[in-house]
PDB file of C-alpha atoms in Angstrom:
ATOM      1  CA  MET A   1      59.652 273.277  -7.497  1.00  0.00           C
ATOM      2  CA  ASP A   2      58.304 273.604  -3.956  1.00  0.00           C
ATOM      3  CA  ALA A   3      58.641 277.394  -4.070  1.00  0.00           C
ATOM      4  CA  VAL A   4      56.723 277.561  -7.341  1.00  0.00           C
ATOM      5  CA  LEU A   5      53.898 275.488  -5.891  1.00  0.00           C
ATOM      6  CA  THR A   6      53.383 278.059  -3.144  1.00  0.00           C
ATOM      7  CA  GLU A   7      52.757 280.841  -5.673  1.00  0.00           C
ATOM      8  CA  PRO A   8      49.280 282.430  -5.299  1.00  0.00           C
ATOM      9  CA  VAL A   9      46.526 281.556  -7.767  1.00  0.00           C
ATOM     10  CA  LEU A  10      43.297 283.536  -8.068  1.00  0.00           C
ATOM     11  CA  VAL A  11      40.126 281.431  -7.890  1.00  0.00           C
ATOM     12  CA  LEU A  12      36.906 282.412  -9.676  1.00  0.00           C
ATOM     13  CA  ASN A  13      33.493 280.884  -9.133  1.00  0.00           C
ATOM     14  CA  ARG A  14      31.569 279.760 -12.170  1.00  0.00           C
ATOM     15  CA  LEU A  15      30.028 283.240 -12.416  1.00  0.00           C
ATOM     16  CA  TRP A  16      33.561 284.571 -12.997  1.00  0.00           C
ATOM     17  CA  GLN A  17      33.685 286.326  -9.624  1.00  0.00           C
ATOM     18  CA  ALA A  18      36.932 286.261  -7.628  1.00  0.00           C
ATOM     19  CA  VAL A  19      36.288 284.223  -4.470  1.00  0.00           C
ATOM     20  CA  ASN A  20      39.632 282.997  -3.149  1.00  0.00           C
ATOM     21  CA  VAL A  21      43.405 282.964  -3.398  1.00  0.00           C
ATOM     22  CA  ILE A  22      45.108 279.577  -3.044  1.00  0.00           C
ATOM     23  CA  ALA A  23      48.560 278.071  -3.506  1.00  0.00           C
ATOM     24  CA  ALA A  24      49.449 276.655  -6.918  1.00  0.00           C
ATOM     25  CA  ARG A  25      49.732 273.182  -5.361  1.00  0.00           C
ATOM     26  CA  ARG A  26      46.047 273.309  -4.384  1.00  0.00           C
ATOM     27  CA  ALA A  27      45.138 274.695  -7.808  1.00  0.00           C
ATOM     28  CA  PHE A  28      46.741 271.706  -9.550  1.00  0.00           C
ATOM     29  CA  ILE A  29      44.792 269.342  -7.274  1.00  0.00           C
ATOM     30  CA  LEU A  30      41.511 271.011  -8.277  1.00  0.00           C
ATOM     31  CA  LEU A  31      42.512 270.837 -11.938  1.00  0.00           C
ATOM     32  CA  ALA A  32      43.422 267.148 -11.651  1.00  0.00           C
ATOM     33  CA  ARG A  33      40.017 266.429 -10.080  1.00  0.00           C
ATOM     34  CA  GLU A  34      38.342 268.340 -12.913  1.00  0.00           C
ATOM     35  CA  ASP A  35      36.801 270.656 -10.328  1.00  0.00           C
ATOM     36  CA  ALA A  36      38.373 273.649 -12.064  1.00  0.00           C
ATOM     37  CA  GLN A  37      39.786 274.890 -15.348  1.00  0.00           C
ATOM     38  CA  VAL A  38      42.631 277.254 -16.132  1.00  0.00           C
ATOM     39  CA  VAL A  39      41.620 280.725 -17.303  1.00  0.00           C
ATOM     40  CA  HIS A  40      44.169 282.272 -19.655  1.00  0.00           C
ATOM     41  CA  HIS A  41      43.963 285.713 -21.201  1.00  0.00           C
ATOM     42  CA  ASP A  42      44.965 285.652 -24.864  1.00  0.00           C
ATOM     43  CA  GLU A  43      46.595 289.029 -25.373  1.00  0.00           C
ATOM     44  CA  LEU A  44      46.489 288.832 -29.166  1.00  0.00           C
ATOM     45  CA  LEU A  45      42.773 288.071 -29.313  1.00  0.00           C
ATOM     46  CA  ASP A  46      42.022 290.014 -26.119  1.00  0.00           C
ATOM     47  CA  ASP A  47      39.861 287.107 -25.014  1.00  0.00           C
ATOM     48  CA  PHE A  48      39.834 284.428 -22.333  1.00  0.00           C
ATOM     49  CA  ARG A  49      40.496 280.767 -23.041  1.00  0.00           C
ATOM     50  CA  MET A  50      39.609 277.831 -20.807  1.00  0.00           C
ATOM     51  CA  PHE A  51      41.831 274.778 -20.384  1.00  0.00           C
ATOM     52  CA  SER A  52      41.520 271.440 -18.666  1.00  0.00           C
ATOM     53  CA  LEU A  53      44.722 270.220 -17.027  1.00  0.00           C
ATOM     54  CA  MET A  54      45.546 268.035 -20.031  1.00  0.00           C
ATOM     55  CA  ASP A  55      44.869 270.861 -22.480  1.00  0.00           C
ATOM     56  CA  TRP A  56      46.927 273.205 -20.312  1.00  0.00           C
ATOM     57  CA  ALA A  57      49.837 270.768 -20.454  1.00  0.00           C
ATOM     58  CA  ASP A  58      49.573 270.742 -24.267  1.00  0.00           C
ATOM     59  CA  PHE A  59      49.403 274.536 -24.323  1.00  0.00           C
ATOM     60  CA  SER A  60      52.460 274.693 -22.058  1.00  0.00           C
ATOM     61  CA  ARG A  61      54.381 272.428 -24.409  1.00  0.00           C
ATOM     62  CA  GLU A  62      53.647 274.745 -27.326  1.00  0.00           C
ATOM     63  CA  ASN A  63      54.092 277.921 -25.254  1.00  0.00           C
ATOM     64  CA  PRO A  64      56.711 277.187 -22.593  1.00  0.00           C
ATOM     65  CA  PRO A  65      57.119 279.674 -19.744  1.00  0.00           C
ATOM     66  CA  LEU A  66      59.810 282.294 -20.223  1.00  0.00           C
ATOM     67  CA  LEU A  67      60.846 282.325 -16.564  1.00  0.00           C
ATOM     68  CA  ALA A  68      61.665 279.370 -14.317  1.00  0.00           C
ATOM     69  CA  ARG A  69      59.350 280.627 -11.581  1.00  0.00           C
ATOM     70  CA  GLU A  70      56.457 280.572 -14.059  1.00  0.00           C
ATOM     71  CA  GLY A  71      56.587 276.823 -14.612  1.00  0.00           C
ATOM     72  CA  VAL A  72      56.321 273.519 -12.747  1.00  0.00           C
ATOM     73  CA  HIS A  73      58.901 270.977 -13.892  1.00  0.00           C
ATOM     74  CA  THR A  74      57.736 267.378 -14.291  1.00  0.00           C
ATOM     75  CA  VAL A  75      59.537 264.320 -15.656  1.00  0.00           C
ATOM     76  CA  ARG A  76      58.051 264.847 -19.110  1.00  0.00           C
ATOM     77  CA  GLN A  77      57.770 268.604 -19.454  1.00  0.00           C
ATOM     78  CA  THR A  78      57.425 271.996 -17.820  1.00  0.00           C
ATOM     79  CA  ILE A  79      53.820 273.035 -17.200  1.00  0.00           C
ATOM     80  CA  ARG A  80      53.015 276.711 -17.040  1.00  0.00           C
ATOM     81  CA  LEU A  81      51.910 277.953 -13.652  1.00  0.00           C
ATOM     82  CA  PRO A  82      48.194 278.818 -13.827  1.00  0.00           C
ATOM     83  CA  ARG A  83      47.518 282.267 -12.426  1.00  0.00           C
ATOM     84  CA  VAL A  84      43.720 282.124 -12.556  1.00  0.00           C
ATOM     85  CA  ILE A  85      41.413 279.121 -12.301  1.00  0.00           C
ATOM     86  CA  LEU A  86      37.633 278.861 -12.518  1.00  0.00           C
ATOM     87  CA  LEU A  87      35.608 276.459 -10.381  1.00  0.00           C
ATOM     88  CA  THR A  88      33.204 274.509 -12.564  1.00  0.00           C
ATOM     89  CA  MET A  89      30.421 273.981 -10.007  1.00  0.00           C
ATOM     90  CA  PHE A  90      30.784 276.651  -7.306  1.00  0.00           C
ATOM     91  CA  ASP A  91      28.699 279.804  -7.849  1.00  0.00           C
ATOM     92  CA  ARG A  92      28.523 281.360  -4.371  1.00  0.00           C
ATOM     93  CA  MET A  93      30.411 284.295  -2.863  1.00  0.00           C
ATOM     94  CA  PRO A  94      31.765 283.229   0.553  1.00  0.00           C
ATOM     95  CA  CYS A  95      31.629 285.997   3.135  1.00  0.00           C
ATOM     96  CA  LYS A  96      32.893 286.654   6.604  1.00  0.00           C
ATOM     97  CA  GLU A  97      31.836 289.033   9.318  1.00  0.00           C
ATOM     98  CA  LEU A  98      34.313 291.446  10.826  1.00  0.00           C
ATOM     99  CA  LYS A  99      35.313 290.571  14.368  1.00  0.00           C
ATOM    100  CA  LEU A 100      34.742 293.146  17.065  1.00  0.00           C
ATOM    101  CA  THR A 101      38.347 294.105  17.792  1.00  0.00           C
ATOM    102  CA  ARG A 102      40.030 297.328  18.835  1.00  0.00           C
ATOM    103  CA  ASN A 103      41.658 297.845  15.426  1.00  0.00           C
ATOM    104  CA  ASN A 104      38.443 297.114  13.532  1.00  0.00           C
ATOM    105  CA  VAL A 105      36.544 299.698  15.599  1.00  0.00           C
ATOM    106  CA  PHE A 106      39.283 302.238  14.894  1.00  0.00           C
ATOM    107  CA  GLU A 107      39.040 301.338  11.202  1.00  0.00           C
ATOM    108  CA  ARG A 108      35.249 301.706  11.166  1.00  0.00           C
ATOM    109  CA  ASP A 109      35.457 305.113  12.864  1.00  0.00           C
ATOM    110  CA  LYS A 110      38.495 306.183  10.788  1.00  0.00           C
ATOM    111  CA  ASN A 111      40.557 306.952  13.921  1.00  0.00           C
ATOM    112  CA  ARG A 112      38.142 309.770  14.676  1.00  0.00           C
ATOM    113  CA  CYS A 113      36.844 310.472  18.160  1.00  0.00           C
ATOM    114  CA  GLN A 114      33.081 310.061  17.939  1.00  0.00           C
ATOM    115  CA  TYR A 115      32.525 312.837  20.480  1.00  0.00           C
ATOM    116  CA  CYS A 116      34.840 315.715  19.527  1.00  0.00           C
ATOM    117  CA  GLY A 117      35.318 314.743  15.871  1.00  0.00           C
ATOM    118  CA  ARG A 118      39.093 315.030  15.886  1.00  0.00           C
ATOM    119  CA  THR A 119      41.390 312.421  14.321  1.00  0.00           C
ATOM    120  CA  PHE A 120      44.180 310.932  16.431  1.00  0.00           C
ATOM    121  CA  PRO A 121      46.967 308.347  16.172  1.00  0.00           C
ATOM    122  CA  ARG A 122      45.649 305.023  17.416  1.00  0.00           C
ATOM    123  CA  GLU A 123      47.867 305.044  20.489  1.00  0.00           C
ATOM    124  CA  GLU A 124      45.990 308.175  21.607  1.00  0.00           C
ATOM    125  CA  LEU A 125      42.560 306.574  21.256  1.00  0.00           C
ATOM    126  CA  ASN A 126      40.389 304.456  23.526  1.00  0.00           C
ATOM    127  CA  LEU A 127      37.223 302.449  23.083  1.00  0.00           C
ATOM    128  CA  ASP A 128      34.152 303.794  24.857  1.00  0.00           C
ATOM    129  CA  HIS A 129      30.921 302.057  25.817  1.00  0.00           C
ATOM    130  CA  VAL A 130      28.222 304.566  24.809  1.00  0.00           C
ATOM    131  CA  ILE A 131      25.940 303.061  27.437  1.00  0.00           C
ATOM    132  CA  PRO A 132      28.318 302.295  30.314  1.00  0.00           C
ATOM    133  CA  ARG A 133      28.636 298.678  31.334  1.00  0.00           C
ATOM    134  CA  HIS A 134      27.487 299.392  34.881  1.00  0.00           C
ATOM    135  CA  GLN A 135      24.231 300.680  33.334  1.00  0.00           C
ATOM    136  CA  GLY A 136      23.753 297.506  31.320  1.00  0.00           C
ATOM    137  CA  GLY A 137      25.697 298.512  28.213  1.00  0.00           C
ATOM    138  CA  LYS A 138      27.063 295.587  26.218  1.00  0.00           C
ATOM    139  CA  THR A 139      30.284 295.173  24.280  1.00  0.00           C
ATOM    140  CA  THR A 140      28.744 295.217  20.801  1.00  0.00           C
ATOM    141  CA  TRP A 141      29.334 297.070  17.536  1.00  0.00           C
ATOM    142  CA  GLU A 142      26.262 299.181  18.327  1.00  0.00           C
ATOM    143  CA  ASN A 143      27.581 300.290  21.732  1.00  0.00           C
ATOM    144  CA  ILE A 144      31.336 300.717  21.165  1.00  0.00           C
ATOM    145  CA  VAL A 145      32.902 303.833  19.635  1.00  0.00           C
ATOM    146  CA  CYS A 146      36.319 305.301  19.110  1.00  0.00           C
ATOM    147  CA  SER A 147      37.065 308.002  21.679  1.00  0.00           C
ATOM    148  CA  CYS A 148      40.043 310.224  22.390  1.00  0.00           C
ATOM    149  CA  ILE A 149      41.481 309.981  25.886  1.00  0.00           C
ATOM    150  CA  PRO A 150      40.292 313.455  27.027  1.00  0.00           C
ATOM    151  CA  CYS A 151      36.696 312.797  25.893  1.00  0.00           C
ATOM    152  CA  ASN A 152      36.779 309.315  27.349  1.00  0.00           C
ATOM    153  CA  THR A 153      38.031 310.638  30.676  1.00  0.00           C
ATOM    154  CA  HIS A 154      35.438 313.434  30.705  1.00  0.00           C
ATOM    155  CA  LYS A 155      32.557 311.084  29.908  1.00  0.00           C
ATOM    156  CA  ALA A 156      33.648 308.541  32.518  1.00  0.00           C
ATOM    157  CA  ASN A 157      30.762 306.219  33.479  1.00  0.00           C
ATOM    158  CA  ARG A 158      28.013 308.489  32.212  1.00  0.00           C
ATOM    159  CA  LEU A 159      25.696 308.507  29.238  1.00  0.00           C
ATOM    160  CA  PRO A 160      26.754 310.966  26.518  1.00  0.00           C
ATOM    161  CA  HIS A 161      24.003 313.476  27.324  1.00  0.00           C
ATOM    162  CA  GLU A 162      24.889 313.333  31.006  1.00  0.00           C
ATOM    163  CA  ALA A 163      28.418 314.449  30.077  1.00  0.00           C
ATOM    164  CA  HIS A 164      27.068 317.046  27.610  1.00  0.00           C
ATOM    165  CA  LEU A 165      28.517 315.054  24.698  1.00  0.00           C
ATOM    166  CA  ARG A 166      26.893 314.087  21.432  1.00  0.00           C
ATOM    167  CA  LEU A 167      27.789 311.216  19.132  1.00  0.00           C
ATOM    168  CA  ILE A 168      28.900 312.267  15.657  1.00  0.00           C
ATOM    169  CA  CYS A 169      27.660 309.017  14.104  1.00  0.00           C
ATOM    170  CA  LYS A 170      25.415 306.288  15.424  1.00  0.00           C
ATOM    171  CA  PRO A 171      27.610 303.192  15.831  1.00  0.00           C
ATOM    172  CA  SER A 172      26.602 300.160  13.795  1.00  0.00           C
ATOM    173  CA  ARG A 173      27.892 296.760  12.786  1.00  0.00           C
ATOM    174  CA  PRO A 174      30.021 296.935   9.593  1.00  0.00           C
ATOM    175  CA  LYS A 175      28.563 295.215   6.573  1.00  0.00           C
ATOM    176  CA  TRP A 176      29.621 291.730   5.596  1.00  0.00           C
ATOM    177  CA  ARG A 177      32.410 291.626   3.058  1.00  0.00           C
ATOM    178  CA  PRO A 178      33.674 288.872   0.754  1.00  0.00           C
ATOM    179  CA  ILE A 179      36.518 286.759   2.106  1.00  0.00           C
ATOM    180  CA  ILE A 180      38.420 287.459  -1.112  1.00  0.00           C
ATOM    181  CA  SER A 181      38.763 291.151  -0.283  1.00  0.00           C
ATOM    182  CA  THR A 182      40.392 290.311   3.052  1.00  0.00           C
ATOM    183  CA  MET A 183      42.862 288.014   1.319  1.00  0.00           C
ATOM    184  CA  LEU A 184      43.667 290.529  -1.395  1.00  0.00           C
ATOM    185  CA  ASP A 185      44.540 293.131   1.222  1.00  0.00           C
ATOM    186  CA  ARG A 186      47.649 291.112   2.063  1.00  0.00           C
ATOM    187  CA  GLN A 187      48.427 289.266  -1.193  1.00  0.00           C
ATOM    188  CA  PRO A 188      50.772 290.316  -4.012  1.00  0.00           C
ATOM    189  CA  HIS A 189      48.715 290.725  -7.174  1.00  0.00           C
ATOM    190  CA  HIS A 190      49.760 289.070 -10.408  1.00  0.00           C
ATOM    191  CA  PRO A 191      49.031 291.118 -13.566  1.00  0.00           C
ATOM    192  CA  ALA A 192      46.783 288.288 -14.804  1.00  0.00           C
ATOM    193  CA  TRP A 193      44.381 289.042 -11.939  1.00  0.00           C
ATOM    194  CA  ARG A 194      43.625 292.616 -12.954  1.00  0.00           C
ATOM    195  CA  HIS A 195      40.674 291.633 -15.147  1.00  0.00           C
ATOM    196  CA  PHE A 196      38.831 290.134 -12.179  1.00  0.00           C
ATOM    197  CA  LEU A 197      39.566 292.513  -9.305  1.00  0.00           C
ATOM    198  CA  ASP A 198      37.433 295.516 -10.277  1.00  0.00           C
ATOM    199  CA  VAL A 199      34.586 294.597  -7.937  1.00  0.00           C
ATOM    200  CA  ALA A 200      36.373 292.244  -5.574  1.00  0.00           C
ATOM    201  CA  TYR A 201      39.228 294.556  -4.674  1.00  0.00           C
ATOM    202  CA  TRP A 202      39.226 298.121  -5.871  1.00  0.00           C
ATOM    203  CA  ASN A 203      35.655 298.945  -4.812  1.00  0.00           C
ATOM    204  CA  VAL A 204      35.712 297.183  -1.441  1.00  0.00           C
ATOM    205  CA  GLU A 205      36.371 299.056   1.798  1.00  0.00           C
ATOM    206  CA  LEU A 206      39.726 298.232   3.298  1.00  0.00           C
ATOM    207  CA  GLU A 207      40.322 297.040   6.844  1.00  0.00           C
ATOM    208  CA  GLU A 208      43.419 296.496   8.885  1.00  0.00           C
ATOM    209  CA  SER A 209      44.398 292.848   9.056  1.00  0.00           C
TER     210      SER A 209
END
């Protein structure tokens, strides 16, 4: 049963937006507290049904899971593993800001040298301070770019125009993105989630974890 309780469950806010992925154990706790309800897609009616934990137990009794890994075994019965739950009170979209890391800069700049415009493997790239640190340049999203080693060596501790270089794109801080999209990048997706991932997953820019 322990393995089943670690299965991922998609969490929706009360506006039906995907906001989190949690373990089934945590999902059952939220259901028991009446902080959430199970969302089940009725394939015959092509509609969504909502269940409290007690109602879900009754539904599970009438519609037992076909596979062992799809159910949690209790003393009295086997309860179907919920794949999607909806929070009854939470209506926000939690967000996080991307950290300024080497890989995230490479991801923002698409592994493309911002001086010569060529794309390189990451091991052949460096990070460059547009305004050199000895001239007061800071290590910020707005002053760090992806640079190939030859361009980086040529520029040295000069401003771009001093090295006769020109930036392809003005560096900027990436936009905030929902936490859910970061989680979905590294989570297996259950078929029951597909109805809720249009905005949260497929249309969100990817980043390297």
